[in-house]
Amino acid sequence: MAGNLEDPIIPESGGEDEIESVDATDKGKKSSNVKVLQSGKKRQRRLSSSVWTNYDFLDEPDKDGNLVCKCKRCGITYNANSKNGTGNLIRHVKNCKMRTFRDVGQMLLSKSTSSLELRMPKFDADEFRELLAAAIVRHDLPFQFVEYDGIKKCFSYLHPDFKSVTRNTIKADILKMYKRDKEKMRVELGEVSGKISLTSDCWTSITTDGYISLTAHYVDKYWCLQKRIINFCFMAPPHTGVHLSDHVFSLLKEWGIQKKIFSLTLDNASSNDVFAENLRGELDLVCGGDFFHVRCCAHILNLIVQDGLKEIDDVVVKVRETVKYCKGSQARKQRFLSCVKHVELQPGKGLKQDVPTRWNSTFLMLESALYYRKALIHFQKVDANYVHCPSIDEWSRVEKIFRFLKVFYEVTLAFSGTKYPTANLYFPNVLKIRLLLKKELESSDRFMQRMATKMWEKFAKYWSEFNTFMAVAVILDPRFKLQFVEWSFKKIYGEGNDFEEEMNKFRERFYRLYKVYEVVFAAKGKSNATSGHAQFESNSLASDEFMTFNLVFIFLIGNMNPQLEALCGTIMKLNVEEEKDDTPIPSSEDVASPHQSSSTMLA
């Protein structure tokens, strides 16, 4: 009889009096192809387990007379008597070596390719460990994470073939992954055709261990701005300028980029001046290193605003006490929220308390207080103990201070960008701050005048050390070009001899920088690209037409002067802010988080 049966019927127990027959009727009906086993002891019953769909019944019993079934895939035979149960048959189906999932019922559409893929692909233990190591690094998890009992049970449930690993094993996997990616990065940096700009900063862990970060900024062959943290490593004391320069130079040699460096952005610590000067002497820099040391603009703004806030006004103190009072107890919070609801304002914004080390927190506190001004006035009426509410005149002064600090806040946010060039933003924004301070110095409000005077003293100190390189970035920005620099210098120095002197100094430095690239490309045998709309010959370098050409037009045509192209790539990748944490406003010191100890920082 056929081995592949439909709805087989089997007796509940075997016996010697079992016979095989075909049930046929005398009424002319078709013969049934159902196999029936009749028993004289118990009535027959139909099989109900779904496991039988994976087996074929054999025609002949075994030597003991038992019914036998055979696996449809591998051919192994099993006793099919119902008294033996189906447990062994189910276990074999799960572990059958010939088991596949290549039937449509076991397949799903892929979300990425819209093609049929296996629902249960083959488990790769090595790939799983690679993903696990990457997750630990990405989410800053401890190595002991893989030894947690709950995690081990989850992994075993997902796939029984997974073998748990120890923290030492996963640490070795992460180090192996780090070395592999480091080698890829070394190759990528070696293929950079232009110059590389660096940013660096020192950090302190909660265990007082020192660390130094070094980040490379460059433009790849597709003209995409790239940023790579190439080192975050332990920095042994002493943290002097000489020691820092030696350590960073050894890191640059390790990466093989010591001859590709253009600039280094640092904060204004006194040791960094020595650091930059010593490193300048060891590197082969453009124009003798005149454009090498760039001071962190966000750090300078922080110092300027901090000096101004020392002349804090009484009205700011009132706002601070107001926030403290409203947040002093749960009952006051509820009354304040009732007042917010009464004046139909959104409660989600909330009052914000400032902290001494973050000047931007004072700005955000004033911003929130101004938003809830009507609610605070109403709060004064319903709470007799609230005595710090500013008067109408004082609210006007709060608005003045807020508008004044808003300019610094917006400029700091602009300087803190990481996904766009910031070198071309420096000069326009610094000019905005200079003009604002000059305006407030002549203000009739004595408080604003005092605060602007304090800030101007600090600003003038760093303006005298202004890096001309930042104005070069403005020339290469088609929104500004040379006319903007001329207009700005007239605003700063007037129309007299000072203006002519400063503009001549600027032109001279810029021409000298361009000449460097002209010599480099002449040595490579590359001639200037020309077109019907723009021609850039070496003899036209000093002409205004060169300074005012439309950079975007040349880019779109794809016929750009090669010297100018390289110069643009060098300038636009420079970062005007040193490496900081996720917040754009610098604090008084850089301290790594409690979880970032030496055991979790790899170098």
Coordinates of C-alpha atoms in Angstrom, one line a residue:
M1 CA 0.0 0.0 0.0
A2 CA 1.0 3.6 -0.4
G3 CA 3.2 4.9 2.3
N4 CA 1.9 8.5 2.2
L5 CA -1.6 8.2 3.9
E6 CA -4.4 10.6 4.4
D7 CA -6.0 10.6 7.8
P8 CA -4.5 7.3 8.9
I9 CA -6.4 5.4 11.6
I10 CA -4.6 3.3 14.2
P11 CA -5.7 1.2 17.0
E12 CA -5.0 2.2 20.5
S13 CA -3.2 -1.1 21.3
G14 CA -1.6 -3.8 19.2
G15 CA -2.4 -7.5 19.2
E16 CA -1.9 -10.8 17.4
D17 CA -5.5 -10.8 16.0
E18 CA -5.0 -7.6 14.1
I19 CA -5.7 -7.9 10.4
E20 CA -5.3 -5.6 7.5
S21 CA -8.2 -5.0 5.1
V22 CA -9.6 -2.5 2.7
D23 CA -13.0 -1.1 3.7
A24 CA -15.2 -1.3 0.6
T25 CA -18.9 -1.0 0.4
D26 CA -21.4 -3.2 -1.5
K27 CA -23.3 -0.1 -2.8
G28 CA -21.0 0.7 -5.7
K29 CA -19.0 3.4 -3.9
K30 CA -15.3 4.0 -4.6
S31 CA -12.8 2.1 -2.6
S32 CA -11.3 4.1 0.3
N33 CA -7.6 4.7 0.3
V34 CA -7.5 5.1 4.0
K35 CA -5.5 2.6 5.9
V36 CA -7.5 1.0 8.7
L37 CA -6.2 -1.1 11.5
Q38 CA -8.9 -3.2 13.1
S39 CA -8.7 -4.6 16.6
G40 CA -10.8 -7.0 18.3
K41 CA -10.2 -5.5 21.7
K42 CA -10.7 -1.7 21.3
R43 CA -12.4 0.4 18.7
Q44 CA -10.2 2.1 16.1
R45 CA -9.5 5.9 16.4
R46 CA -8.2 8.6 14.0
L47 CA -4.7 10.0 14.5
S48 CA -4.8 13.6 15.8
S49 CA -1.1 14.6 16.3
S50 CA 0.4 16.9 13.6
V51 CA 3.7 15.1 13.9
W52 CA 2.4 12.3 11.6
T53 CA 2.6 14.7 8.6
N54 CA 6.4 14.3 8.8
Y55 CA 6.4 10.5 8.6
D56 CA 5.4 7.7 6.2
F57 CA 3.9 4.4 7.5
L58 CA 5.7 1.3 6.2
D59 CA 3.7 -1.6 4.7
E60 CA 5.5 -4.3 6.7
P61 CA 5.7 -4.4 10.5
D62 CA 9.0 -5.0 12.2
K63 CA 10.3 -8.3 13.5
D64 CA 8.2 -7.9 16.6
G65 CA 5.1 -7.2 14.6
N66 CA 4.9 -3.5 15.5
L67 CA 3.7 -0.8 13.1
V68 CA 6.7 1.2 11.7
C69 CA 6.9 4.8 10.4
K70 CA 9.8 6.4 8.5
C71 CA 10.9 10.1 8.6
K72 CA 10.2 11.7 5.2
R73 CA 13.5 13.6 5.2
C74 CA 16.3 11.4 6.6
G75 CA 14.6 7.9 6.4
I76 CA 15.1 6.9 10.1
T77 CA 12.4 4.4 11.3
Y78 CA 10.5 4.5 14.5
N79 CA 7.9 2.4 16.3
A80 CA 4.5 3.8 15.4
N81 CA 2.3 2.0 17.9
S82 CA 0.2 4.5 19.8
K83 CA 1.1 3.0 23.2
N84 CA 4.6 4.4 22.7
G85 CA 3.4 8.0 22.4
T86 CA 4.8 10.6 20.0
G87 CA 7.4 12.3 22.1
N88 CA 10.4 10.6 20.4
L89 CA 8.9 11.5 17.0
I90 CA 8.5 15.2 17.9
R91 CA 12.1 15.4 19.2
H92 CA 13.4 13.9 16.0
V93 CA 11.5 16.4 13.9
K94 CA 13.1 19.3 15.8
N95 CA 16.7 17.8 15.5
C96 CA 16.5 16.1 12.1
K97 CA 19.7 16.8 10.2
M98 CA 17.9 17.0 6.9
R99 CA 15.4 19.5 8.2
T100 CA 15.1 22.6 5.9
F101 CA 13.0 25.8 5.9
R102 CA 12.7 26.1 2.1
D103 CA 9.0 26.0 1.9
V104 CA 6.8 29.0 1.4
G105 CA 5.0 28.5 4.6
Q106 CA 8.3 29.0 6.6
M107 CA 9.4 32.1 4.6
L108 CA 8.6 35.8 5.0
L109 CA 9.1 38.9 2.8
S110 CA 12.3 40.8 3.7
K111 CA 11.7 44.4 4.7
S112 CA 14.9 45.6 3.0
T113 CA 14.9 43.8 -0.3
S114 CA 11.2 42.7 -0.6
S115 CA 12.5 39.2 -1.4
L116 CA 11.7 35.9 0.2
E117 CA 14.1 35.2 3.1
L118 CA 14.3 32.4 5.7
R119 CA 12.5 33.2 8.9
M120 CA 15.1 31.2 10.9
P121 CA 18.5 31.8 9.2
K122 CA 21.4 29.8 10.3
F123 CA 22.8 31.0 13.6
D124 CA 26.4 32.3 13.4
A125 CA 28.0 32.4 16.8
D126 CA 30.9 34.6 15.7
E127 CA 28.7 37.2 14.1
F128 CA 26.6 37.3 17.3
R129 CA 29.7 37.9 19.4
E130 CA 30.7 40.7 17.1
L131 CA 27.3 42.3 17.4
L132 CA 27.4 41.9 21.2
A133 CA 30.8 43.5 21.5
A134 CA 29.7 46.4 19.3
A135 CA 26.6 46.9 21.5
I136 CA 28.7 47.0 24.7
V137 CA 30.9 49.7 23.2
R138 CA 28.0 51.7 21.7
H139 CA 26.0 51.8 24.9
D140 CA 29.0 52.0 27.3
L141 CA 28.1 48.8 29.1
P142 CA 30.4 47.0 31.5
F143 CA 32.2 43.9 30.4
Q144 CA 30.4 42.0 33.1
F145 CA 27.2 42.5 31.2
V146 CA 27.7 39.2 29.4
E147 CA 27.8 37.3 32.8
Y148 CA 24.5 38.5 34.1
D149 CA 22.2 35.6 34.7
G150 CA 19.2 37.3 33.2
I151 CA 21.1 38.1 30.0
K152 CA 22.5 34.5 29.7
K153 CA 19.0 33.1 30.0
C154 CA 17.7 35.5 27.3
F155 CA 20.5 34.4 24.9
S156 CA 19.8 30.8 25.6
Y157 CA 16.1 31.3 25.0
L158 CA 16.8 33.0 21.6
H159 CA 19.0 30.2 20.5
P160 CA 20.0 27.0 22.4
D161 CA 23.3 26.7 20.5
F162 CA 24.7 30.0 21.9
K163 CA 27.6 29.4 24.3
S164 CA 27.9 32.1 26.9
V165 CA 31.2 34.0 27.1
T166 CA 33.0 35.6 30.0
R167 CA 33.9 39.3 30.5
N168 CA 37.6 38.5 29.6
T169 CA 36.5 37.0 26.3
I170 CA 34.3 39.9 25.4
K171 CA 37.1 42.3 26.4
A172 CA 39.4 40.4 24.0
D173 CA 36.8 40.6 21.3
I174 CA 36.5 44.4 21.7
L175 CA 40.3 44.9 21.6
K176 CA 40.4 42.8 18.5
M177 CA 37.6 44.9 16.9
Y178 CA 39.4 48.1 18.0
K179 CA 42.7 47.1 16.3
R180 CA 40.9 46.1 13.1
D181 CA 39.0 49.4 12.9
K182 CA 42.1 51.3 13.8
E183 CA 43.9 49.8 10.9
K184 CA 41.0 50.8 8.6
M185 CA 41.2 54.3 9.9
R186 CA 45.0 54.5 9.3
V187 CA 44.4 53.5 5.7
E188 CA 41.6 56.1 5.3
L189 CA 43.8 58.9 6.8
G190 CA 46.7 57.9 4.5
E191 CA 44.4 58.3 1.5
V192 CA 43.4 61.9 2.4
S193 CA 44.9 64.1 -0.3
G194 CA 44.6 67.4 1.5
K195 CA 45.6 68.7 4.9
I196 CA 44.1 67.6 8.2
S197 CA 42.9 69.9 11.0
L198 CA 43.0 68.7 14.6
T199 CA 41.1 69.5 17.8
S200 CA 42.3 68.4 21.2
D201 CA 41.3 68.7 24.8
C202 CA 42.3 67.2 28.2
W203 CA 39.8 65.4 30.5
T204 CA 39.8 64.2 34.1
S205 CA 38.0 61.1 35.3
I206 CA 36.3 60.7 38.6
T207 CA 39.4 58.9 39.8
T208 CA 41.5 61.9 38.9
D209 CA 43.2 60.1 36.0
G210 CA 44.0 62.4 33.1
Y211 CA 43.0 61.7 29.5
I212 CA 43.6 63.5 26.2
S213 CA 41.4 63.4 23.1
L214 CA 42.5 64.1 19.6
T215 CA 40.1 64.5 16.7
A216 CA 40.9 64.8 13.0
H217 CA 38.8 66.9 10.6
Y218 CA 39.3 66.5 6.9
V219 CA 37.4 66.6 3.5
D220 CA 37.3 63.3 1.7
K221 CA 37.5 62.7 -2.1
Y222 CA 33.7 63.2 -2.3
W223 CA 34.0 66.7 -0.7
C224 CA 32.2 65.5 2.4
L225 CA 33.3 66.9 5.8
Q226 CA 34.6 64.1 8.0
K227 CA 35.3 63.9 11.7
R228 CA 37.2 61.1 13.4
I229 CA 38.2 60.7 17.0
I230 CA 41.6 59.1 16.5
N231 CA 42.7 59.0 20.1
F232 CA 41.2 59.1 23.6
C233 CA 43.9 57.8 25.8
F234 CA 45.4 58.0 29.2
M235 CA 47.7 61.1 29.8
A236 CA 50.2 60.6 32.5
P237 CA 51.3 63.6 34.5
P238 CA 52.7 66.2 34.4
H239 CA 50.3 67.9 32.0
T240 CA 52.8 70.5 30.9
G241 CA 53.0 72.0 27.4
V242 CA 56.2 70.2 26.6
H243 CA 54.8 66.8 27.8
L244 CA 51.6 67.4 25.8
S245 CA 53.4 68.3 22.6
D246 CA 55.7 65.2 22.9
H247 CA 52.7 62.9 23.5
V248 CA 50.6 64.3 20.6
F249 CA 53.5 64.2 18.2
S250 CA 54.0 60.5 19.0
L251 CA 50.3 59.9 18.3
L252 CA 50.5 61.7 15.0
K253 CA 53.5 59.6 14.0
E254 CA 51.7 56.4 15.0
W255 CA 48.9 57.4 12.6
G256 CA 51.4 58.5 9.9
I257 CA 49.8 62.0 9.4
Q258 CA 52.5 64.2 11.0
K259 CA 53.2 65.7 7.5
K260 CA 49.5 66.4 6.8
I261 CA 48.6 68.7 9.7
F262 CA 47.4 72.2 9.0
S263 CA 45.9 73.6 12.3
L264 CA 45.3 72.6 15.9
T265 CA 42.3 74.1 17.9
L266 CA 42.8 74.3 21.7
D267 CA 41.2 76.1 24.6
N268 CA 42.9 79.1 26.3
A269 CA 44.8 77.3 29.1
S270 CA 48.3 78.7 29.6
S271 CA 49.9 75.3 29.0
N272 CA 48.3 75.0 25.6
D273 CA 50.3 78.0 24.3
V274 CA 53.5 76.2 25.1
F275 CA 52.0 73.0 23.7
A276 CA 51.1 74.6 20.4
E277 CA 54.5 76.4 20.1
N278 CA 56.5 73.2 20.7
L279 CA 54.4 71.2 18.3
R280 CA 54.7 73.9 15.7
G281 CA 58.5 73.4 15.6
E282 CA 58.2 69.6 15.1
L283 CA 55.7 69.7 12.2
D284 CA 56.1 70.7 8.6
L285 CA 53.4 73.4 8.4
V286 CA 52.0 75.7 5.8
C287 CA 53.5 79.3 5.9
G288 CA 55.7 78.4 8.8
G289 CA 52.8 77.6 11.1
D290 CA 51.3 81.1 11.0
F291 CA 47.8 79.5 10.8
F292 CA 48.5 76.5 13.1
H293 CA 47.3 77.6 16.5
V294 CA 43.5 78.3 16.7
R295 CA 41.9 79.3 19.9
C296 CA 38.6 77.7 20.9
C297 CA 35.9 80.3 20.1
A298 CA 33.3 78.8 22.4
H299 CA 35.7 78.9 25.3
I300 CA 36.5 82.6 24.5
L301 CA 32.8 83.4 24.5
N302 CA 32.4 81.6 27.8
L303 CA 35.2 83.7 29.4
I304 CA 33.7 86.9 28.0
V305 CA 30.2 86.2 29.3
Q306 CA 31.4 85.0 32.7
D307 CA 33.2 88.3 33.2
G308 CA 30.1 90.2 32.3
L309 CA 27.9 88.2 34.7
K310 CA 30.1 89.2 37.6
E311 CA 28.3 92.5 37.3
I312 CA 25.0 90.8 37.9
D313 CA 22.0 93.0 38.4
D314 CA 19.6 92.8 41.4
V315 CA 16.7 91.9 39.0
V316 CA 18.5 88.7 38.0
V317 CA 18.8 87.8 41.7
K318 CA 15.0 88.3 42.0
V319 CA 14.3 86.0 39.1
R320 CA 16.6 83.4 40.7
E321 CA 14.9 83.6 44.0
T322 CA 11.5 83.4 42.2
V323 CA 12.4 80.1 40.6
K324 CA 13.7 78.8 44.0
Y325 CA 10.5 79.8 45.7
C326 CA 8.2 78.2 43.1
K327 CA 10.1 74.9 43.3
G328 CA 10.5 75.0 47.0
S329 CA 7.6 72.7 47.8
Q330 CA 5.0 70.5 46.2
A331 CA 2.2 72.9 47.3
R332 CA 3.9 75.9 45.7
K333 CA 4.4 73.9 42.5
Q334 CA 0.7 73.1 42.4
R335 CA -0.3 76.7 43.0
F336 CA 2.1 77.9 40.3
L337 CA 0.7 75.4 37.8
S338 CA -2.8 76.6 38.7
C339 CA -1.7 80.2 37.8
V340 CA -0.2 78.9 34.5
K341 CA -3.5 77.3 33.7
H342 CA -5.3 80.5 34.7
V343 CA -3.4 82.6 32.2
E344 CA -3.6 79.9 29.5
L345 CA 0.1 79.1 29.1
Q346 CA 1.7 75.8 28.4
P347 CA 3.0 74.1 31.6
G348 CA 5.5 71.9 29.8
K349 CA 8.2 74.5 29.4
G350 CA 8.7 74.9 33.1
L351 CA 10.8 77.3 35.2
K352 CA 14.6 76.6 34.9
Q353 CA 17.1 77.1 37.7
D354 CA 20.6 78.4 36.8
V355 CA 23.9 77.0 38.0
P356 CA 27.1 79.0 38.6
T357 CA 29.4 77.1 36.2
R358 CA 27.1 77.4 33.1
W359 CA 26.4 80.9 32.0
N360 CA 23.9 79.6 29.4
S361 CA 21.7 78.4 32.4
T362 CA 21.2 82.0 33.4
F363 CA 20.1 82.8 29.9
L364 CA 17.7 79.8 29.9
M365 CA 16.4 80.9 33.4
L366 CA 15.6 84.4 32.2
E367 CA 13.9 82.9 29.0
S368 CA 11.6 80.7 31.1
A369 CA 10.8 83.5 33.5
L370 CA 9.8 85.8 30.7
Y371 CA 7.6 83.2 29.2
Y372 CA 5.8 82.7 32.6
R373 CA 5.7 86.4 33.4
K374 CA 1.9 86.7 33.5
A375 CA 1.7 83.5 35.6
L376 CA 4.2 84.9 38.1
I377 CA 2.3 88.2 38.4
H378 CA -0.8 86.3 39.1
F379 CA 1.1 84.0 41.5
Q380 CA 2.0 87.1 43.6
K381 CA -1.7 87.8 44.0
V382 CA -2.6 84.4 45.3
D383 CA 0.5 83.8 47.5
A384 CA 1.2 86.5 50.1
N385 CA 4.6 84.9 50.9
Y386 CA 5.9 85.4 47.4
V387 CA 7.8 88.7 47.6
H388 CA 10.4 88.3 44.9
C389 CA 8.3 89.1 41.8
P390 CA 10.0 91.7 39.7
S391 CA 8.1 95.0 39.0
I392 CA 7.1 96.2 35.6
D393 CA 10.3 98.2 35.2
E394 CA 12.4 95.3 36.4
W395 CA 10.7 93.0 33.9
S396 CA 11.9 95.5 31.2
R397 CA 15.4 95.1 32.4
V398 CA 15.1 91.3 32.4
E399 CA 14.1 91.6 28.7
K400 CA 17.2 93.7 28.0
I401 CA 19.6 91.2 29.6
F402 CA 17.9 88.4 27.9
R403 CA 18.2 90.0 24.4
F404 CA 21.9 90.8 25.2
L405 CA 22.8 87.2 26.2
K406 CA 20.7 85.7 23.4
V407 CA 23.3 86.8 20.8
F408 CA 26.1 85.0 22.7
Y409 CA 23.9 81.9 23.1
E410 CA 23.1 81.7 19.4
V411 CA 26.7 82.3 18.4
T412 CA 27.9 79.6 20.7
L413 CA 25.4 77.1 19.2
A414 CA 26.6 78.0 15.7
F415 CA 30.2 77.4 16.7
S416 CA 29.4 74.1 18.3
G417 CA 28.1 72.5 15.0
T418 CA 29.7 69.1 14.0
K419 CA 27.9 68.3 10.8
Y420 CA 28.7 71.5 8.9
P421 CA 31.8 73.8 8.4
T422 CA 32.2 76.4 11.1
A423 CA 35.3 78.3 10.0
N424 CA 33.3 80.5 7.7
L425 CA 30.9 81.3 10.6
Y426 CA 33.6 82.7 12.8
F427 CA 34.2 86.1 11.4
P428 CA 30.6 87.2 10.9
N429 CA 29.6 86.1 14.3
V430 CA 32.5 87.6 16.1
L431 CA 31.8 90.9 14.2
K432 CA 28.2 90.7 15.5
I433 CA 29.4 90.4 19.1
R434 CA 31.9 93.3 18.7
L435 CA 29.3 95.6 17.3
L436 CA 26.9 94.6 20.1
L437 CA 29.4 95.3 22.8
K438 CA 30.3 98.7 21.2
K439 CA 26.6 99.6 21.2
E440 CA 26.1 98.7 24.8
L441 CA 29.2 100.6 25.9
E442 CA 27.3 103.7 24.8
S443 CA 24.0 102.6 26.4
S444 CA 22.2 104.9 28.8
D445 CA 21.4 101.9 31.1
R446 CA 24.3 101.9 33.6
F447 CA 23.9 98.2 34.4
M448 CA 24.2 97.2 30.7
Q449 CA 27.1 99.6 30.3
R450 CA 29.0 98.1 33.3
M451 CA 28.4 94.6 32.0
A452 CA 29.5 95.5 28.5
T453 CA 32.6 97.2 29.8
K454 CA 33.7 94.1 31.7
M455 CA 33.1 91.9 28.6
W456 CA 34.8 94.4 26.2
E457 CA 38.0 94.2 28.2
K458 CA 38.2 90.4 27.7
F459 CA 37.0 90.7 24.1
A460 CA 39.7 93.2 23.2
K461 CA 42.4 90.9 24.7
Y462 CA 41.5 88.1 22.3
W463 CA 40.7 90.3 19.3
S464 CA 44.3 91.5 19.3
E465 CA 45.2 87.9 18.7
F466 CA 42.7 87.5 16.0
N467 CA 43.5 84.7 13.5
T468 CA 43.5 86.1 10.0
F469 CA 42.8 82.6 8.7
M470 CA 39.2 82.9 9.8
A471 CA 38.6 85.9 7.5
V472 CA 40.0 83.8 4.6
A473 CA 37.1 81.4 5.1
V474 CA 34.7 84.3 4.6
I475 CA 36.3 85.1 1.3
L476 CA 35.8 81.6 0.0
D477 CA 32.1 81.7 1.2
P478 CA 30.1 83.0 -1.9
R479 CA 27.6 84.7 0.5
F480 CA 30.3 87.1 1.7
K481 CA 33.6 87.2 -0.3
L482 CA 36.1 90.0 0.0
Q483 CA 33.5 92.9 0.0
F484 CA 32.2 91.6 3.4
V485 CA 35.7 91.7 4.9
E486 CA 36.3 95.2 3.6
W487 CA 32.9 96.4 5.0
S488 CA 33.6 94.7 8.3
F489 CA 37.1 96.3 8.7
K490 CA 35.6 99.7 7.9
K491 CA 33.0 99.2 10.7
I492 CA 35.9 98.2 13.0
Y493 CA 38.7 100.6 12.1
G494 CA 36.9 103.4 10.3
E495 CA 37.8 104.9 6.9
G496 CA 41.3 106.1 7.9
N497 CA 44.8 104.7 7.8
D498 CA 44.0 101.9 10.2
F499 CA 41.6 100.4 7.8
E500 CA 44.1 100.4 4.9
E501 CA 46.9 99.0 7.1
E502 CA 44.8 96.1 8.3
M503 CA 43.4 95.3 4.9
N504 CA 46.9 95.3 3.4
K505 CA 48.1 92.9 6.1
F506 CA 45.2 90.6 5.5
R507 CA 45.7 90.6 1.7
E508 CA 49.4 89.9 2.1
R509 CA 48.8 86.9 4.3
F510 CA 46.1 85.5 2.1
Y511 CA 48.2 85.8 -1.0
R512 CA 51.1 84.1 0.7
L513 CA 48.8 81.2 1.7
Y514 CA 47.6 80.9 -1.9
K515 CA 51.1 81.0 -3.3
V516 CA 52.0 77.9 -1.2
Y517 CA 49.3 75.9 -2.9
E518 CA 50.2 77.3 -6.3
V519 CA 53.8 76.1 -5.8
V520 CA 52.6 72.6 -4.7
F521 CA 50.4 72.1 -7.7
A522 CA 53.0 73.5 -10.1
A523 CA 55.4 70.9 -8.8
K524 CA 52.8 68.2 -9.5
G525 CA 52.5 69.4 -13.1
K526 CA 48.9 70.5 -12.7
S527 CA 48.0 73.7 -14.6
N528 CA 45.3 76.1 -13.7
A529 CA 41.9 75.1 -15.0
T530 CA 40.3 77.7 -17.2
S531 CA 36.8 78.3 -18.6
G532 CA 35.1 81.0 -20.7
H533 CA 33.6 82.5 -17.5
A534 CA 36.6 82.5 -15.1
Q535 CA 40.3 82.3 -15.7
F536 CA 42.8 82.2 -12.9
E537 CA 46.4 82.8 -13.9
S538 CA 49.2 83.3 -11.5
N539 CA 49.6 86.9 -12.7
S540 CA 46.0 87.7 -11.8
L541 CA 46.4 86.7 -8.2
A542 CA 46.5 90.3 -6.9
S543 CA 43.4 91.4 -8.8
D544 CA 40.0 91.9 -7.2
E545 CA 38.4 89.6 -9.8
F546 CA 40.2 86.7 -8.2
M547 CA 38.9 87.6 -4.8
T548 CA 35.3 88.1 -5.9
F549 CA 34.8 85.1 -8.2
N550 CA 31.7 83.0 -7.7
L551 CA 32.8 79.9 -6.0
V552 CA 29.5 78.1 -6.4
F553 CA 29.5 78.6 -10.1
I554 CA 32.9 77.0 -10.5
F555 CA 31.9 74.1 -8.3
L556 CA 28.9 73.4 -10.4
I557 CA 30.8 73.5 -13.7
G558 CA 33.4 71.1 -12.2
N559 CA 36.2 73.2 -13.8
M560 CA 37.7 74.6 -10.6
N561 CA 41.1 76.0 -10.2
P562 CA 43.0 73.1 -8.5
Q563 CA 45.0 75.3 -6.2
L564 CA 41.8 77.0 -5.0
E565 CA 40.0 73.7 -4.6
A566 CA 42.7 72.4 -2.3
L567 CA 42.7 75.7 -0.3
C568 CA 38.9 75.5 0.1
G569 CA 39.2 72.0 1.4
T570 CA 41.8 73.0 3.9
I571 CA 39.9 76.0 5.2
M572 CA 36.4 74.7 5.4
K573 CA 37.3 71.6 7.5
L574 CA 38.8 73.6 10.3
N575 CA 36.8 73.5 13.5
V576 CA 36.6 76.7 15.6
E577 CA 35.8 74.8 18.8
E578 CA 37.8 72.3 20.7
E579 CA 36.4 68.8 21.6
K580 CA 33.7 69.0 24.2
D581 CA 30.9 66.8 25.5
D582 CA 27.4 66.9 24.0
T583 CA 26.5 70.3 25.6
P584 CA 27.6 73.3 23.5
I585 CA 28.4 75.6 26.4
P586 CA 31.8 75.0 28.1
S587 CA 31.9 74.5 31.8
S588 CA 34.6 75.5 34.2
E589 CA 36.5 72.2 33.8
D590 CA 36.3 69.0 31.8
V591 CA 35.5 66.0 33.9
A592 CA 34.7 62.5 32.4
S593 CA 31.5 60.8 33.7
P594 CA 31.7 58.4 36.7
H595 CA 31.3 55.4 34.3
Q596 CA 34.2 56.5 32.1
S597 CA 37.1 55.1 34.2
S598 CA 40.3 53.8 32.9
S599 CA 38.9 50.3 32.6
T600 CA 36.4 51.3 29.9
M601 CA 38.6 53.7 27.9
L602 CA 40.7 52.1 25.2
A603 CA 43.5 53.7 23.4

